[in-house]
Coordinates of C-alpha atoms and ligand atoms in Angstrom, one line a residue:
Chain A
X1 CA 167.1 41.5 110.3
X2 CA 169.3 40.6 113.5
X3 CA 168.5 37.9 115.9
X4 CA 169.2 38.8 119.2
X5 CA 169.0 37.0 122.8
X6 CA 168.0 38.2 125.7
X7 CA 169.3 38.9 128.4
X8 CA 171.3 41.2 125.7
X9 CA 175.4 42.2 126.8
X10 CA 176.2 45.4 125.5
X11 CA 178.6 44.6 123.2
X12 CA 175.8 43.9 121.6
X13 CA 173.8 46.7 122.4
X14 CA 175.9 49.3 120.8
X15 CA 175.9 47.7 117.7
X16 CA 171.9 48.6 117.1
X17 CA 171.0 51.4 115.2
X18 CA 167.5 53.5 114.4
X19 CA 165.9 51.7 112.0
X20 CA 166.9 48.2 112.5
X21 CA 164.2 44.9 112.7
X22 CA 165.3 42.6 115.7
X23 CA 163.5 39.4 116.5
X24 CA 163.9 39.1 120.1
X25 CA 164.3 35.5 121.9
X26 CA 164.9 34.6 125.3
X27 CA 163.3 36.6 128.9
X28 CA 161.4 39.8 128.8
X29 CA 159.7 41.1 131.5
X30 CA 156.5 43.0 131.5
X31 CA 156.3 46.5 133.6
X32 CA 153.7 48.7 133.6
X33 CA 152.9 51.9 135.3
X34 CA 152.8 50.7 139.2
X35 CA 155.7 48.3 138.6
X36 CA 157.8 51.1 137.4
X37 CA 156.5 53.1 140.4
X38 CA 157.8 50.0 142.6
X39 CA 161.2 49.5 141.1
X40 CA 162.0 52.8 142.2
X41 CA 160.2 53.8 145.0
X42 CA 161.8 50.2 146.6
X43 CA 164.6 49.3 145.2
X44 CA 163.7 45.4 145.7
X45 CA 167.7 43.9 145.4
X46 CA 166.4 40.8 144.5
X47 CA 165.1 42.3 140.8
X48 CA 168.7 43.4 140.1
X49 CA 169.9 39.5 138.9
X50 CA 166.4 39.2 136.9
X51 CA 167.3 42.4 135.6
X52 CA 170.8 42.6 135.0
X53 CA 171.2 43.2 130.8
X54 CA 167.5 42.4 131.1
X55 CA 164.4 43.5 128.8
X56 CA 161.6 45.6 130.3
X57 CA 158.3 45.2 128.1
X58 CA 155.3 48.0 128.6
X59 CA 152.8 45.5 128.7
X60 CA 149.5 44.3 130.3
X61 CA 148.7 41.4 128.9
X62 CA 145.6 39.4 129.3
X63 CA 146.5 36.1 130.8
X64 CA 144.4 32.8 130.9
X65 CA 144.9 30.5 133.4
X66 CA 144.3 26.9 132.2
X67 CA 144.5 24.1 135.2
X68 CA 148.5 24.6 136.5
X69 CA 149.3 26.9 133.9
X70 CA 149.1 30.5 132.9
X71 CA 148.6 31.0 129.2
X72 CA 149.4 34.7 127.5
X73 CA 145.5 35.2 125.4
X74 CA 146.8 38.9 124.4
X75 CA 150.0 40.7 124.8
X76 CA 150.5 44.3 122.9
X77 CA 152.7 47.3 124.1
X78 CA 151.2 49.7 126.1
X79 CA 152.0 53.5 125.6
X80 CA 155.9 54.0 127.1
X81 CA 155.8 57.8 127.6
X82 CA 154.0 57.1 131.1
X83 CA 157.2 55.5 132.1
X84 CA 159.6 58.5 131.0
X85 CA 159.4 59.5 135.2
X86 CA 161.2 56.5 136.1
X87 CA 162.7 54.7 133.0
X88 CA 166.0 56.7 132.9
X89 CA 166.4 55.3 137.0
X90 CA 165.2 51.8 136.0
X91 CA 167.9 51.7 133.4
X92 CA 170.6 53.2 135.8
X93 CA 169.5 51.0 139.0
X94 CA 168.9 47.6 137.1
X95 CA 171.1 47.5 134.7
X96 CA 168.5 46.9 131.9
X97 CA 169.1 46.5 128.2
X98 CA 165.9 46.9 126.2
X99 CA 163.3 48.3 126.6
X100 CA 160.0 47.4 124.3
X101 CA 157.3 49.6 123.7
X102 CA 155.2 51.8 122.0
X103 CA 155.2 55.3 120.3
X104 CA 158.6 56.4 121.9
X105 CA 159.8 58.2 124.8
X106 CA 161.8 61.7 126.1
X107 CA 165.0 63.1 126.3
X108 CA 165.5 61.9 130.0
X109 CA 165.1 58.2 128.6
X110 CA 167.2 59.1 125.5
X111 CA 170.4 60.7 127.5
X112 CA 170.1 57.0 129.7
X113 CA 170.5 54.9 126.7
X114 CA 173.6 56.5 125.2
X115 CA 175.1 56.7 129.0
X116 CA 174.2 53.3 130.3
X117 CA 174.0 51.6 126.5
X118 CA 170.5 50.5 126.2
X119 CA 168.2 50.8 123.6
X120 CA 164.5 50.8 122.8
X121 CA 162.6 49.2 121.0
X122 CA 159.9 49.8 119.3
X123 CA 156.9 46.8 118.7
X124 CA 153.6 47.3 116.6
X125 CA 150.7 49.0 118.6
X126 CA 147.6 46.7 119.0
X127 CA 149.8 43.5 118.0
X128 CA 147.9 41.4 120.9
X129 CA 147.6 38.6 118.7
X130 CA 151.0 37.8 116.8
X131 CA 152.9 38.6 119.5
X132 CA 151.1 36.3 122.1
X133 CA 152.5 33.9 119.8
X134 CA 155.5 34.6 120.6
X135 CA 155.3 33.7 124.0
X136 CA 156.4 30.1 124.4
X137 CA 156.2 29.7 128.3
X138 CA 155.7 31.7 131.5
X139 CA 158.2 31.4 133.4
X140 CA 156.9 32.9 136.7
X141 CA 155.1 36.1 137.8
X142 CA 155.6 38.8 140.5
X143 CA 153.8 40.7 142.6
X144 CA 150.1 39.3 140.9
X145 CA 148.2 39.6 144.5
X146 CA 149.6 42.9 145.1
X147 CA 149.1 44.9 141.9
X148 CA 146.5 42.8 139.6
X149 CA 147.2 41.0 136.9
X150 CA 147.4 44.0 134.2
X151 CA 149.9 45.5 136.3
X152 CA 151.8 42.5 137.8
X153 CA 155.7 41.3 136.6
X154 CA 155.0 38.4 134.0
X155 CA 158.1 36.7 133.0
X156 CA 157.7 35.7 129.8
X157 CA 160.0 33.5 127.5
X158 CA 159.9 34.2 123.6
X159 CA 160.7 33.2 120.3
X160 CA 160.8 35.8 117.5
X161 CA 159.4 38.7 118.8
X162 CA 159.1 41.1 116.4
X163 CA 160.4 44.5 117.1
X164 CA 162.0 48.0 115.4
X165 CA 164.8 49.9 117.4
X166 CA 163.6 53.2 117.2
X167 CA 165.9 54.8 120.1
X168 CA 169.4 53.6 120.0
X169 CA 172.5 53.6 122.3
X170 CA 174.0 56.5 120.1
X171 CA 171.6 59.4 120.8
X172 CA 169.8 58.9 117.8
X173 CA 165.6 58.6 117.8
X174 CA 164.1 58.0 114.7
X175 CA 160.7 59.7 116.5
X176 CA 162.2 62.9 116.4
X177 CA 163.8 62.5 112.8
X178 CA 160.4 61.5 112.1
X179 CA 158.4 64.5 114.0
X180 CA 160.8 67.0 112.1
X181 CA 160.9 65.5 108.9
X182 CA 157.1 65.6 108.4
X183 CA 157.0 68.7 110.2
X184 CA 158.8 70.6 107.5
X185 CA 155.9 68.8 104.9
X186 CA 153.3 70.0 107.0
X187 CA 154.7 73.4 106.6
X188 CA 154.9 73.1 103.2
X189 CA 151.5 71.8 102.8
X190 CA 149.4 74.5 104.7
X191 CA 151.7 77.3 103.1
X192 CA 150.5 76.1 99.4
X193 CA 146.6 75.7 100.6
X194 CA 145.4 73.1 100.1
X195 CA 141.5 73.7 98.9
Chain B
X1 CA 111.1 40.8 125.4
X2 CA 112.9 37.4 125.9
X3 CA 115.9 38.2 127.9
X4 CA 118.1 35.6 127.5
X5 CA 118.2 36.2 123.5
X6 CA 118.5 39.5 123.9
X7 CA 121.6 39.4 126.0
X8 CA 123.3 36.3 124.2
X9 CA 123.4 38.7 121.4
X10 CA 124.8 42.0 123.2
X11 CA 127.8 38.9 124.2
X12 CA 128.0 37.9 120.3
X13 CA 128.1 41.5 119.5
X14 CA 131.0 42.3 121.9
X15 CA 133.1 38.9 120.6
X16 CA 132.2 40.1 117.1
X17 CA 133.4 43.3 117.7
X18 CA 136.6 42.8 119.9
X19 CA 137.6 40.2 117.6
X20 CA 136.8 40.4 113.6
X21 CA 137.8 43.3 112.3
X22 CA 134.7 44.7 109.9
X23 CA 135.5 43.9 106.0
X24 CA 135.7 48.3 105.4
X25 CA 138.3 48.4 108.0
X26 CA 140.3 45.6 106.6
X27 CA 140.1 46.2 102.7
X28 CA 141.4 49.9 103.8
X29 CA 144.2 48.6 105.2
X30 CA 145.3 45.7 102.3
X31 CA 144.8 48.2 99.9
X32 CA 147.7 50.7 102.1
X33 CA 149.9 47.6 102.2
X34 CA 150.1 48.0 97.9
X35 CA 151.0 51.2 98.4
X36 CA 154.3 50.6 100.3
X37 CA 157.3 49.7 99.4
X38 CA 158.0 46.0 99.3
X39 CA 160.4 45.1 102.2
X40 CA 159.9 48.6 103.7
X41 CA 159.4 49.0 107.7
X42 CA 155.9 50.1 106.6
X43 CA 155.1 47.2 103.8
X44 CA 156.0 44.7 107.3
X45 CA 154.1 46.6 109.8
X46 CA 150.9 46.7 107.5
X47 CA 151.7 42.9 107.0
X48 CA 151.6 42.0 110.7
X49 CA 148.7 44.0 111.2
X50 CA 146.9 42.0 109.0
X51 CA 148.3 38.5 110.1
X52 CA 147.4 40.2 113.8
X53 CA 143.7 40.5 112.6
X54 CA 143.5 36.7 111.2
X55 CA 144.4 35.4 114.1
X56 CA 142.5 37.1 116.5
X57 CA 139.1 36.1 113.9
X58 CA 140.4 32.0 113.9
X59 CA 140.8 32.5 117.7
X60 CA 137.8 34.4 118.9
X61 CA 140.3 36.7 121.2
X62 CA 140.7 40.5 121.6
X63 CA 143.0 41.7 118.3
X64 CA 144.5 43.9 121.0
X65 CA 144.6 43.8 124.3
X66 CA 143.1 47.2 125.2
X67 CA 140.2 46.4 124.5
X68 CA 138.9 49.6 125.1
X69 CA 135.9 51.9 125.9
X70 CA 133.0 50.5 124.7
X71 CA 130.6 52.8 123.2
X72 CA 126.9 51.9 122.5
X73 CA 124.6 53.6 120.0
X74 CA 121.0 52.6 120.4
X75 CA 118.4 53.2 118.2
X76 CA 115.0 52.1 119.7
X77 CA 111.4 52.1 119.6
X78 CA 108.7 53.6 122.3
X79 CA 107.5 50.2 123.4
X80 CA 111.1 49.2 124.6
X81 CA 113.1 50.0 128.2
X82 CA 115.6 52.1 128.1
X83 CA 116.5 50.5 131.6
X84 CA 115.8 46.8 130.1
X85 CA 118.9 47.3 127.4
X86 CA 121.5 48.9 130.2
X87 CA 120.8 45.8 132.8
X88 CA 121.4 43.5 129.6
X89 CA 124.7 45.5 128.3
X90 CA 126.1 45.7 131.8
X91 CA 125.3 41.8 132.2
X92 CA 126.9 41.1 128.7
X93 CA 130.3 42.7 129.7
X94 CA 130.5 40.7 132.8
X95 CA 130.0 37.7 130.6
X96 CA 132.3 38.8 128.0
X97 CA 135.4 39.5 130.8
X98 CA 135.0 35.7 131.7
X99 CA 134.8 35.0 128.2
X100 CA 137.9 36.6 127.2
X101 CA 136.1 38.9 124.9
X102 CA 137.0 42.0 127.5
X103 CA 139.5 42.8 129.4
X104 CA 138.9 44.0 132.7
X105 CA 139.3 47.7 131.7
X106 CA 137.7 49.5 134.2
X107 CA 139.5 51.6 137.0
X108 CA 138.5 53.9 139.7
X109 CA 139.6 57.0 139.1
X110 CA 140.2 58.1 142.6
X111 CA 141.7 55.0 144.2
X112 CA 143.3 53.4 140.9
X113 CA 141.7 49.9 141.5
X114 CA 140.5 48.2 138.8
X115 CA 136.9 47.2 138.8
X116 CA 137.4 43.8 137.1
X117 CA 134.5 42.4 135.4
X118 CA 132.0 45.2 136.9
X119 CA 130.5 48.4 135.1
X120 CA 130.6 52.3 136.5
X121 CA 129.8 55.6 135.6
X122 CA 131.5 56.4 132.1
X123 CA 132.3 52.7 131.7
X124 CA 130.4 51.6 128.9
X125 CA 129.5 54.9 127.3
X126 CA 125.5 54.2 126.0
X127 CA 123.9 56.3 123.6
X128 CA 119.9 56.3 123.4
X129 CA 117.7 57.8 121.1
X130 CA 114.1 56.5 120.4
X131 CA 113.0 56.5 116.8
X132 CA 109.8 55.8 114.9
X133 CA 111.5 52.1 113.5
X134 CA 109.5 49.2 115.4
X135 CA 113.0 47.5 115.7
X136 CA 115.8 48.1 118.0
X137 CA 119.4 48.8 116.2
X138 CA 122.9 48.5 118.3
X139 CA 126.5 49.4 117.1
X140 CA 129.2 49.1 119.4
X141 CA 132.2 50.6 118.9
X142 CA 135.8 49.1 120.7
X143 CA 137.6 53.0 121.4
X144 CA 141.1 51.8 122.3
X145 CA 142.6 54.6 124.7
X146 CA 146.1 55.2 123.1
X147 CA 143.8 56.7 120.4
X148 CA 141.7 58.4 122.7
X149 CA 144.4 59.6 124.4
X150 CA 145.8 62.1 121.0
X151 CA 141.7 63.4 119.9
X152 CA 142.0 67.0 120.6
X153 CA 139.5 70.2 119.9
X154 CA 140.8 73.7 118.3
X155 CA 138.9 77.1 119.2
X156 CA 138.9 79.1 115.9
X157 CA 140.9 81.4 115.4
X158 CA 143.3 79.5 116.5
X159 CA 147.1 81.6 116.2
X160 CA 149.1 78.2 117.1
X161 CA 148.1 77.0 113.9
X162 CA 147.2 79.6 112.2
X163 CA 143.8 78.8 111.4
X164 CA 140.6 80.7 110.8
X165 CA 137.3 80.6 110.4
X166 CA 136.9 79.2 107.5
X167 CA 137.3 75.8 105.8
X168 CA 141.6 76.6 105.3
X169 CA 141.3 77.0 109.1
X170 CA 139.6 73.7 109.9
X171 CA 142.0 72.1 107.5
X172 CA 145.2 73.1 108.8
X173 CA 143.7 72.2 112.7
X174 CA 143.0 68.7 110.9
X175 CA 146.5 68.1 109.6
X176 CA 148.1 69.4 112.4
X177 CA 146.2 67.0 114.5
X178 CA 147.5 64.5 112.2
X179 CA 151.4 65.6 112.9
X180 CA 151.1 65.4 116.9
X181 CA 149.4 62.5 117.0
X182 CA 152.0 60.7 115.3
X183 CA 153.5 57.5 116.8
X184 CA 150.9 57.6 119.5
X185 CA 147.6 56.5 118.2
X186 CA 148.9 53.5 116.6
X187 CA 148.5 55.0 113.1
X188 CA 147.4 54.1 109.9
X189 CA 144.2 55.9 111.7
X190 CA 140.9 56.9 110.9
X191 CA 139.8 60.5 111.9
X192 CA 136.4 61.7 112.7
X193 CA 135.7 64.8 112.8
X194 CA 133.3 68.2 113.6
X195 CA 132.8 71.3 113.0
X196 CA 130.6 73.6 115.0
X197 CA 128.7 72.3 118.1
X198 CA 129.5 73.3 121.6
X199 CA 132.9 71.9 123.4
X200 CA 130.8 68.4 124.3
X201 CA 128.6 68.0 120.8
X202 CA 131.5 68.7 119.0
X203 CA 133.3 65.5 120.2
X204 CA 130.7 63.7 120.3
X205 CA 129.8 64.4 116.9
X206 CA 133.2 63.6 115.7
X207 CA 133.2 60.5 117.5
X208 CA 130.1 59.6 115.7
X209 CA 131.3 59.9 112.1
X210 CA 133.1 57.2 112.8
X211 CA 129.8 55.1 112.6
X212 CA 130.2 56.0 109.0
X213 CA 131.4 53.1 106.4
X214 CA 134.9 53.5 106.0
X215 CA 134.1 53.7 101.5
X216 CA 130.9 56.0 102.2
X217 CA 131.0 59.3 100.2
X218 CA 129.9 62.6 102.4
X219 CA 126.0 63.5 101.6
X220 CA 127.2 67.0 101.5
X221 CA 130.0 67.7 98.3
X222 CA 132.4 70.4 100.4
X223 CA 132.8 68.4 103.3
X224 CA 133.2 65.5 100.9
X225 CA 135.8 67.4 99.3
X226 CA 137.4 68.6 102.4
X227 CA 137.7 64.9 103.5
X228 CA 139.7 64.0 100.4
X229 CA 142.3 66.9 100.6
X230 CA 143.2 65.9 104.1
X231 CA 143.3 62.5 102.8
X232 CA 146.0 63.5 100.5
X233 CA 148.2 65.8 102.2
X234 CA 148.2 63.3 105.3
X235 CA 149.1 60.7 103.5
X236 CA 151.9 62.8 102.1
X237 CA 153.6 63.7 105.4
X238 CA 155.1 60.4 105.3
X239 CA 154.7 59.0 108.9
X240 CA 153.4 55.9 107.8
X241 CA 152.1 53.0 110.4
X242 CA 153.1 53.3 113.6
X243 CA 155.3 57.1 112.4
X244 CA 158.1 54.3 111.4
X245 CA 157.6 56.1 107.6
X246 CA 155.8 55.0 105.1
X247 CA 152.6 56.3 102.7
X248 CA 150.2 55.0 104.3
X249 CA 149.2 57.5 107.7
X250 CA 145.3 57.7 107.3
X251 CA 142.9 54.8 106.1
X252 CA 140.5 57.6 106.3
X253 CA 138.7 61.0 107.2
X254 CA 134.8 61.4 108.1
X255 CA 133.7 65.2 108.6
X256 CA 130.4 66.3 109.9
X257 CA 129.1 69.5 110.9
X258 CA 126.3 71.2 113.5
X259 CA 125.2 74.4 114.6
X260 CA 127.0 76.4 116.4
X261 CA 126.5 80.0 118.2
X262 CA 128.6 82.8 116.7
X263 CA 130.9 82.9 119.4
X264 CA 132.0 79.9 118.9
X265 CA 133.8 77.6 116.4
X266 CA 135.1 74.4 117.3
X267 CA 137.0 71.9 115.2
X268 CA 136.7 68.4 117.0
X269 CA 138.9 65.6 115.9
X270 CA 138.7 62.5 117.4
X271 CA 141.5 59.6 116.1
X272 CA 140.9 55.9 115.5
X273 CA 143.4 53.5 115.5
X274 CA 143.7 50.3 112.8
X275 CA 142.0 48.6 115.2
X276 CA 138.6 50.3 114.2
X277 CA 136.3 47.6 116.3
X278 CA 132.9 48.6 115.0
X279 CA 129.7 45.8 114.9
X280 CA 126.1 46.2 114.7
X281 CA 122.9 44.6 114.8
X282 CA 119.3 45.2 114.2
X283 CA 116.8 43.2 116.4
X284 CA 113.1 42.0 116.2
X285 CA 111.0 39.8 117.0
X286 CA 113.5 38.7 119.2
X287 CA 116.0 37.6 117.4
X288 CA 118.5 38.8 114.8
X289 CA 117.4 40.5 111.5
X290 CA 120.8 41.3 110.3
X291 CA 124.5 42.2 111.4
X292 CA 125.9 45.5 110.7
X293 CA 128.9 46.2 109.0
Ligands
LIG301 S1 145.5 52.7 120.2 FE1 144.3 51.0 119.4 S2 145.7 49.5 118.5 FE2 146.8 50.9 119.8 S3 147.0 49.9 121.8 FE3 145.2 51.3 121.9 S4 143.4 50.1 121.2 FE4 145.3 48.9 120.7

């Protein structure tokens, strides 16, 4: 397992392959579909520092807010593919790291991490729980009036956030090795019948 | 009826549901966690999933955050308002958005804004049907909509897969449905599934084999035996929990069947992820008479 901080260099980036478990501690950032939409239809400059090596995380969590504080009740990735539009930009514009996720993303997204060394990163659908845990404090949040809570920037300082790299700075994504590999099974499978 | 009673326990139902993961659901996936290799990206996942589901019982909160699209079966006698039970299920979601039960999961499709704690057209889903029982009976069922999202239908004869009409047909549509839906439906899943019906009863159907205990056996022995062969061969292609890899890609299969018109032949599948949020209860005399599940 590697321990890595965030925001991440890439000297550290390329060193993360398909397959490996990182726990994650430091900033992430939450961005969902209108944020994304946002990032690149505005190009707000004052992002770029926030972002700079930064981590992206597909999330919307469901936040508390007890007295002064806001407190993280549920926080699991949300589907990334609906980011492949703008993720390849994000990564190009900001200067972004990580991303964390779930269930993958496309080619455009793929091509961006080997050129711009980023990776993604892969954490358990439907995790709310665990990694709401993981959250220790939040530090701020952007744009809540403006786009809901769901959809607004939550910056979100953690410990031991469990995640897989799935996509890495290489080329390699072990979602395609996957999609092929049990491709040629299912191939197999139906030719022998199965009844 | 006495309201307040009545609605206090659609709110229980919902923080039941959204939270505590029914005992079928959570043997199914312990006993996938012995079948992986210690260590494994799988053997962890599984192990996570289960530590997820713990904490989300000790802490009364949503196990995950989409909390989905909550779909009411209600079984009910004459005597009782259909009205009376959708002004009490609608009131009980507000409740259980302020509770942190919910999130608020509702959008407007046309403007995008979300509706917060409020209820709309499609949002819940409610499912009547009046039956000759002088008791009322309620499952509710959490349908998360990354899951949602990968259900597909297959017309027979179907030349993409190469299926058809007959049960090596509805097979191959089943485990190819298994294949795409891989790392999107937050796998180990459950699949439920019809044959026959028109394009609408058909998913409906499959959707409601999913009321069916996860260790039932199938009333009918070549469905039952369908349901095992997918079981197998799914479990063979190796995507494993979230398509990291792993043995252990279904926790299950539920196939019914209806009627259908000769022109027609649908094969229905609709996926379920590990978060499998079903509760029940049956109600009389105003008050409990036993939870489901
Ligand atoms: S598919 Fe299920 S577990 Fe995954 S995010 Fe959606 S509701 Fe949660």
């Amino acid at each position: 397992m590697v321990i890595l901080n965030s925001p991440i260099s890439k000297k550290d980036v390329v060193k993360l392959k398909t397959g490996d478990t990182v726990h994650l501690n430091g900033i992430i950032v939450t961005a969902r579909d209108v944020a994304h939409k946002y990032l690149i239809e505005n190009r707000p400059k004052e992002y770029k520092r926030l972002l700079k090596n930064g981590v992206l995380y597909h999330c919307g969590p469901v936040v508390d807010r007890v007295g002064k504080k806001w407190i993280i009740a549920a926080a699991g990735p949300t589907t990334s593919i609906r980011q492949e539009p703008y993720t390849a930009e994000v990564i190009k514009e900001y200067g972004v790291s990580g991303i964390i996720g779930k269930g993958g993303m496309g080619d455009r997204t793929l091509n961006a991490l080997k050129k711009y060394k980023a990776v993604y990163f892969h954490a358990i659908g439907g995790l709310a729980q665990v990694l709401a845990e993981c959250v220790v404090d939040v530090k701020d949040v952007f744009m809540l009036k403006e786009f809901g809570s769901p959809e607004a920037m939550w910056i979100l300082d953690v410990r031991d956030f469990p995640v897989t790299v799935t996509m890495d700075s290489h080329g390699n994504s072990l979602h395609k090795t996957m999609y092929e590999r049990s491709g040629a099974i299912l191939n197999s499978l139906i030719t022998k019948g199965g009844l | 009826m006495n309201s307040k009673n009545l609605l206090n326990t659609f709110v229980e139902l919902i923080r039941r549901t959204s939270s505590d993961l029914p005992v079928d659901v959570v043997s199914a996936i312990e006993k996938g966690l012995l079948t992986e290799k210690r260590d494994s990206i799988a053997h962890k996942t599984l192990q996570m999933i289960l530590k997820n589901i713990d904490i989300a019982r000790e802490k009364s909160l949503p196990m995950c955050q989409d909390t989905g699209t909550p779909v009411f079966y209600v079984n009910y006698p004459a005597k009782v308002s259909q009205i009376d039970i959708k002004k009490k299920i609608n009131q009980a979601i507000k409740e259980s958005v302020y509770k942190l039960y919910l999130r608020p999961n509702i959008v407007d499709t046309l403007t995008g804004k979300n509706l917060g704690d409020r209820t709309g057209p499609g949002y819940p889903v409610i499912n009547f049907e009046e039956w000759k029982k002088d008791y009322i009976k309620v499952i509710l069922m959490l349908k998360g909509g990354g899951c949602e999202n990968v259900g597909t239908q297959y017309a027979l004869p179907d030349s993409r897969v190469n299926a058809v009409r007959d049960l090596e047909g509805v097979r191959r549509c089943i485990l190819d449905a298994v294949h795409k839906a891989q790392g999107r439906g937050c796998s180990p899943g459950i699949l439920g599934v019809c044959i026959g019906g028109d394009r609408v009863s058909s998913y409906e159907e499959s959707k409601r084999q999913l009321l069916r205990s996860l260790d039932d056996r199938n009333k009918n022995p070549v469905l039952g035996k369908l349901e095992q062969s997918i079981m197998r061969d799914a479990n063979k292609l190796g995507i494993g929990p979230m398509g990291f890899g792993g043995r252990t890609t279904l926790l299950g299969v539920k196939i019914g069947s209806l009627c259908r018109i000769p022109p027609s032949y649908f094969v229905s599948v609709t996926y379920m992820c590990w978060a499998y949020r079903r509760r029940g209860f049956e109600y009389e005399n105003e008050k409990v008479k036993r939870w489901l599940y």
